[in-house]
């Protein structure tokens, strides 16, 4: 049966951020004239590549991607992401990772993203948000003095690159601002009905701060280098002020 995979959407070239960390700045169209950015992280481990929040690339960039190493794993960290995962799963001999219940898009998981469970790279760690309404996770890696990869739960914005005028203003209307933040619209969507979003996810983010990391990249926004833990701590303190009053 022929599968109509989504065509590549406008994206940039593969860029290197750190030793063995690359990314592709891409886009996603939410509605007519409404486009926002999305990122694919590429982690290289020995001769293998791990694609995090995968984005389908144009043929020329896909060839350059394969020049970096063998595409061995793809990792989905957010429930509402994954439109290009099936393309990679069907075209490359890779292992696909996602959380239980993260099935908004196919395919099914080859390996599960589990809190403290197995990871594509030894010594790294998945951190699940245990209380979110829909599956969401982070991936922490110990190299480069600590690297944290996420999806939607934390985002670092600066120049709004990759966003159309309508997309940029839609984000602002939803509460997004420049800098590191827990997106207000995401918090509303991920808090179960009847729960207080001002404190419901607090424990999940408190656990995240126990990890040492200097760098951060999410599925949206920009790369935060060298000061990520400081920026994330400040963002969480703004989102959950009760966490620090209690301390």
Short mmCIF file of C-alpha atoms in Angstrom, two decimals:
data_model
loop_
_atom_site.label_atom_id
_atom_site.label_comp_id
_atom_site.label_asym_id
_atom_site.label_seq_id
_atom_site.Cartn_x
_atom_site.Cartn_y
_atom_site.Cartn_z
CA UNK A 1 0.00 0.00 0.00
CA UNK A 2 1.29 3.44 -0.93
CA UNK A 3 1.68 5.79 2.02
CA UNK A 4 1.41 9.53 1.45
CA UNK A 5 4.06 10.81 3.84
CA UNK A 6 3.94 14.54 4.57
CA UNK A 7 6.21 16.45 2.21
CA UNK A 8 9.23 18.29 3.64
CA UNK A 9 8.24 21.70 4.93
CA UNK A 10 10.58 24.70 4.59
CA UNK A 11 13.69 24.25 6.69
CA UNK A 12 17.28 25.38 6.96
CA UNK A 13 20.56 23.50 6.69
CA UNK A 14 22.10 21.19 9.24
CA UNK A 15 24.07 23.23 11.77
CA UNK A 16 26.53 22.10 14.42
CA UNK A 17 25.93 23.46 17.91
CA UNK A 18 28.33 21.43 20.06
CA UNK A 19 30.66 18.46 19.50
CA UNK A 20 28.31 15.67 18.35
CA UNK A 21 25.21 17.87 18.57
CA UNK A 22 23.62 19.23 15.40
CA UNK A 23 20.19 20.61 14.60
CA UNK A 24 17.95 21.57 11.72
CA UNK A 25 15.77 24.69 12.04
CA UNK A 26 12.47 23.85 10.40
CA UNK A 27 8.88 25.04 10.27
CA UNK A 28 5.38 23.72 10.75
CA UNK A 29 2.22 25.23 9.27
CA UNK A 30 -0.59 25.43 11.82
CA UNK A 31 -3.13 27.14 9.57
CA UNK A 32 -3.16 29.26 6.40
CA UNK A 33 -0.51 31.99 6.85
CA UNK A 34 0.28 30.70 10.37
CA UNK A 35 3.74 29.13 10.51
CA UNK A 36 6.01 28.64 13.51
CA UNK A 37 9.44 27.15 13.83
CA UNK A 38 10.28 23.61 14.92
CA UNK A 39 13.66 22.02 15.53
CA UNK A 40 15.16 18.60 14.99
CA UNK A 41 18.10 17.77 17.23
CA UNK A 42 20.72 15.35 15.89
CA UNK A 43 22.93 13.62 18.43
CA UNK A 44 25.94 11.64 17.22
CA UNK A 45 27.15 8.73 19.33
CA UNK A 46 30.21 7.03 17.86
CA UNK A 47 29.07 6.20 14.30
CA UNK A 48 25.34 6.42 14.99
CA UNK A 49 22.85 9.29 14.78
CA UNK A 50 19.85 9.81 17.05
CA UNK A 51 17.15 12.10 15.66
CA UNK A 52 15.14 13.90 18.33
CA UNK A 53 11.78 15.37 17.32
CA UNK A 54 12.40 14.31 13.68
CA UNK A 55 11.79 16.57 10.70
CA UNK A 56 11.70 15.24 7.16
CA UNK A 57 14.40 16.92 5.08
CA UNK A 58 14.79 17.83 1.44
CA UNK A 59 16.78 15.18 -0.49
CA UNK A 60 20.02 17.19 -0.53
CA UNK A 61 19.93 17.76 3.22
CA UNK A 62 18.94 14.15 3.85
CA UNK A 63 22.11 13.10 2.04
CA UNK A 64 24.16 15.46 4.22
CA UNK A 65 22.47 14.00 7.28
CA UNK A 66 23.58 10.51 6.29
CA UNK A 67 27.12 11.81 5.77
CA UNK A 68 27.24 12.53 9.52
CA UNK A 69 26.66 8.89 10.48
CA UNK A 70 24.17 6.04 10.37
CA UNK A 71 20.63 7.03 11.31
CA UNK A 72 20.06 4.50 14.07
CA UNK A 73 17.38 5.95 16.36
CA UNK A 74 14.49 8.41 16.30
CA UNK A 75 13.05 9.81 19.55
CA UNK A 76 9.67 11.49 20.04
CA UNK A 77 9.53 13.61 23.19
CA UNK A 78 6.10 15.26 22.83
CA UNK A 79 2.59 13.96 22.23
CA UNK A 80 1.60 16.47 19.55
CA UNK A 81 4.80 15.97 17.55
CA UNK A 82 5.67 13.17 15.15
CA UNK A 83 4.19 13.84 11.73
CA UNK A 84 7.47 12.79 10.08
CA UNK A 85 8.30 9.86 12.37
CA UNK A 86 6.68 7.23 10.15
CA UNK A 87 8.73 8.41 7.17
CA UNK A 88 11.98 7.80 9.05
CA UNK A 89 10.75 4.53 10.53
CA UNK A 90 9.88 3.19 7.05
CA UNK A 91 12.93 4.47 5.17
CA UNK A 92 15.75 3.75 7.62
CA UNK A 93 16.73 0.73 9.66
CA UNK A 94 16.28 2.54 12.96
CA UNK A 95 14.84 2.04 16.42
CA UNK A 96 11.88 4.31 17.16
CA UNK A 97 11.37 5.57 20.73
CA UNK A 98 8.30 7.18 22.28
CA UNK A 99 6.31 7.14 25.50
CA UNK A 100 3.37 4.87 26.22
CA UNK A 101 0.30 6.64 24.94
CA UNK A 102 2.21 9.08 22.73
CA UNK A 103 0.21 7.89 19.73
CA UNK A 104 -1.20 11.07 18.17
CA UNK A 105 0.92 10.10 15.13
CA UNK A 106 2.12 6.64 14.04
CA UNK A 107 4.18 4.48 14.30
CA UNK A 108 4.13 2.31 17.40
CA UNK A 109 7.24 2.23 19.55
CA UNK A 110 10.16 -0.15 19.11
CA UNK A 111 11.46 0.97 22.53
CA UNK A 112 9.68 2.99 25.20
CA UNK A 113 10.78 6.32 26.58
CA UNK A 114 10.56 5.67 30.32
CA UNK A 115 11.66 7.66 33.32
CA UNK A 116 15.04 6.24 34.25
CA UNK A 117 14.70 3.46 31.64
CA UNK A 118 16.94 2.40 28.76
CA UNK A 119 18.23 5.14 26.45
CA UNK A 120 19.88 5.19 23.02
CA UNK A 121 23.13 6.42 24.63
CA UNK A 122 24.67 4.86 27.77
CA UNK A 123 24.78 7.23 30.72
CA UNK A 124 21.95 9.44 29.46
CA UNK A 125 18.50 9.61 31.04
CA UNK A 126 14.89 10.13 30.05
CA UNK A 127 12.78 12.26 32.39
CA UNK A 128 9.01 11.88 31.98
CA UNK A 129 6.52 14.43 33.17
CA UNK A 130 4.48 12.18 35.42
CA UNK A 131 1.51 14.47 35.95
CA UNK A 132 0.93 15.93 32.49
CA UNK A 133 -2.36 15.20 30.74
CA UNK A 134 -0.55 14.02 27.59
CA UNK A 135 2.87 12.33 27.35
CA UNK A 136 5.88 14.64 27.44
CA UNK A 137 9.51 13.92 28.29
CA UNK A 138 13.02 15.33 28.35
CA UNK A 139 16.28 13.64 27.45
CA UNK A 140 19.35 14.50 29.50
CA UNK A 141 22.82 13.70 28.17
CA UNK A 142 25.97 14.00 30.30
CA UNK A 143 28.41 15.17 27.65
CA UNK A 144 29.25 18.79 26.82
CA UNK A 145 28.89 19.51 30.56
CA UNK A 146 25.25 18.49 30.45
CA UNK A 147 22.73 18.80 27.63
CA UNK A 148 18.94 18.83 28.02
CA UNK A 149 16.69 18.14 25.04
CA UNK A 150 12.96 18.79 25.25
CA UNK A 151 9.84 19.25 23.18
CA UNK A 152 7.12 21.73 24.23
CA UNK A 153 7.28 21.99 28.04
CA UNK A 154 10.19 24.45 28.09
CA UNK A 155 11.00 26.80 25.22
CA UNK A 156 13.71 29.42 24.70
CA UNK A 157 12.78 32.18 22.26
CA UNK A 158 14.76 35.12 20.96
CA UNK A 159 14.38 36.33 17.39
CA UNK A 160 11.23 34.34 16.50
CA UNK A 161 13.08 32.89 13.51
CA UNK A 162 11.01 30.62 11.27
CA UNK A 163 7.71 32.19 12.32
CA UNK A 164 5.38 34.03 9.98
CA UNK A 165 3.89 37.34 11.12
CA UNK A 166 0.67 35.59 12.08
CA UNK A 167 2.57 32.75 13.72
CA UNK A 168 4.71 35.10 15.81
CA UNK A 169 1.70 37.08 16.98
CA UNK A 170 -0.31 33.94 17.70
CA UNK A 171 2.49 32.81 20.01
CA UNK A 172 2.54 36.18 21.73
CA UNK A 173 -1.24 36.14 22.20
CA UNK A 174 -0.89 32.70 23.78
CA UNK A 175 1.48 34.16 26.37
CA UNK A 176 4.87 33.39 24.83
CA UNK A 177 7.62 35.93 25.45
CA UNK A 178 11.32 36.17 24.67
CA UNK A 179 13.63 34.09 26.85
CA UNK A 180 13.15 30.75 28.61
CA UNK A 181 9.64 29.87 29.75
CA UNK A 182 7.08 27.22 30.55
CA UNK A 183 4.56 28.11 27.81
CA UNK A 184 1.21 29.19 29.32
CA UNK A 185 -0.88 27.57 26.57
CA UNK A 186 1.04 24.32 26.97
CA UNK A 187 0.40 24.35 30.74
CA UNK A 188 -3.32 24.81 30.17
CA UNK A 189 -3.47 21.95 27.67
CA UNK A 190 -1.40 19.59 29.83
CA UNK A 191 -3.20 20.21 33.14
CA UNK A 192 -6.10 17.78 33.71
CA UNK A 193 -9.56 19.27 34.02
CA UNK A 194 -10.32 20.37 37.54
CA UNK A 195 -6.68 20.78 38.56
CA UNK A 196 -4.93 24.05 39.34
CA UNK A 197 -2.37 24.70 36.61
CA UNK A 198 -0.52 27.13 38.87
CA UNK A 199 0.89 24.20 40.84
CA UNK A 200 -0.16 20.91 39.19
CA UNK A 201 3.09 20.24 37.26
CA UNK A 202 5.38 21.75 39.88
CA UNK A 203 6.84 18.45 41.10
CA UNK A 204 7.81 17.40 37.56
CA UNK A 205 9.79 20.56 36.96
CA UNK A 206 11.38 20.38 40.41
CA UNK A 207 12.77 16.95 39.47
CA UNK A 208 14.15 18.41 36.26
CA UNK A 209 16.22 20.97 38.16
CA UNK A 210 18.09 18.18 39.94
CA UNK A 211 19.95 17.42 36.70
CA UNK A 212 23.21 19.22 35.83
CA UNK A 213 23.16 20.83 32.40
CA UNK A 214 24.57 23.89 30.67
CA UNK A 215 22.83 23.61 27.29
CA UNK A 216 19.22 23.25 26.17
CA UNK A 217 17.32 22.74 22.92
CA UNK A 218 13.57 22.20 22.50
CA UNK A 219 11.38 21.38 19.52
CA UNK A 220 10.53 25.10 19.25
CA UNK A 221 12.54 28.23 19.81
CA UNK A 222 16.32 28.55 19.85
CA UNK A 223 19.40 26.91 21.34
CA UNK A 224 20.37 28.06 24.82
CA UNK A 225 24.10 27.54 25.37
CA UNK A 226 26.24 27.68 28.51
CA UNK A 227 23.61 29.07 30.92
CA UNK A 228 20.63 26.79 30.40
CA UNK A 229 20.25 25.59 34.00
CA UNK A 230 20.21 29.17 35.22
CA UNK A 231 17.62 30.15 32.61
CA UNK A 232 15.45 27.09 33.29
CA UNK A 233 15.57 27.71 37.05
CA UNK A 234 14.41 31.30 36.53
CA UNK A 235 11.63 30.18 34.18
CA UNK A 236 10.36 27.59 36.64
CA UNK A 237 10.47 30.08 39.50
CA UNK A 238 8.22 32.40 37.49
CA UNK A 239 5.86 29.59 36.54
CA UNK A 240 5.66 28.03 40.02
CA UNK A 241 6.48 30.73 42.61
CA UNK A 242 5.16 28.54 45.40
CA UNK A 243 8.05 26.12 44.83
CA UNK A 244 10.57 28.70 45.98
CA UNK A 245 8.43 30.25 48.71
CA UNK A 246 8.21 26.80 50.28
CA UNK A 247 12.01 26.43 50.12
#
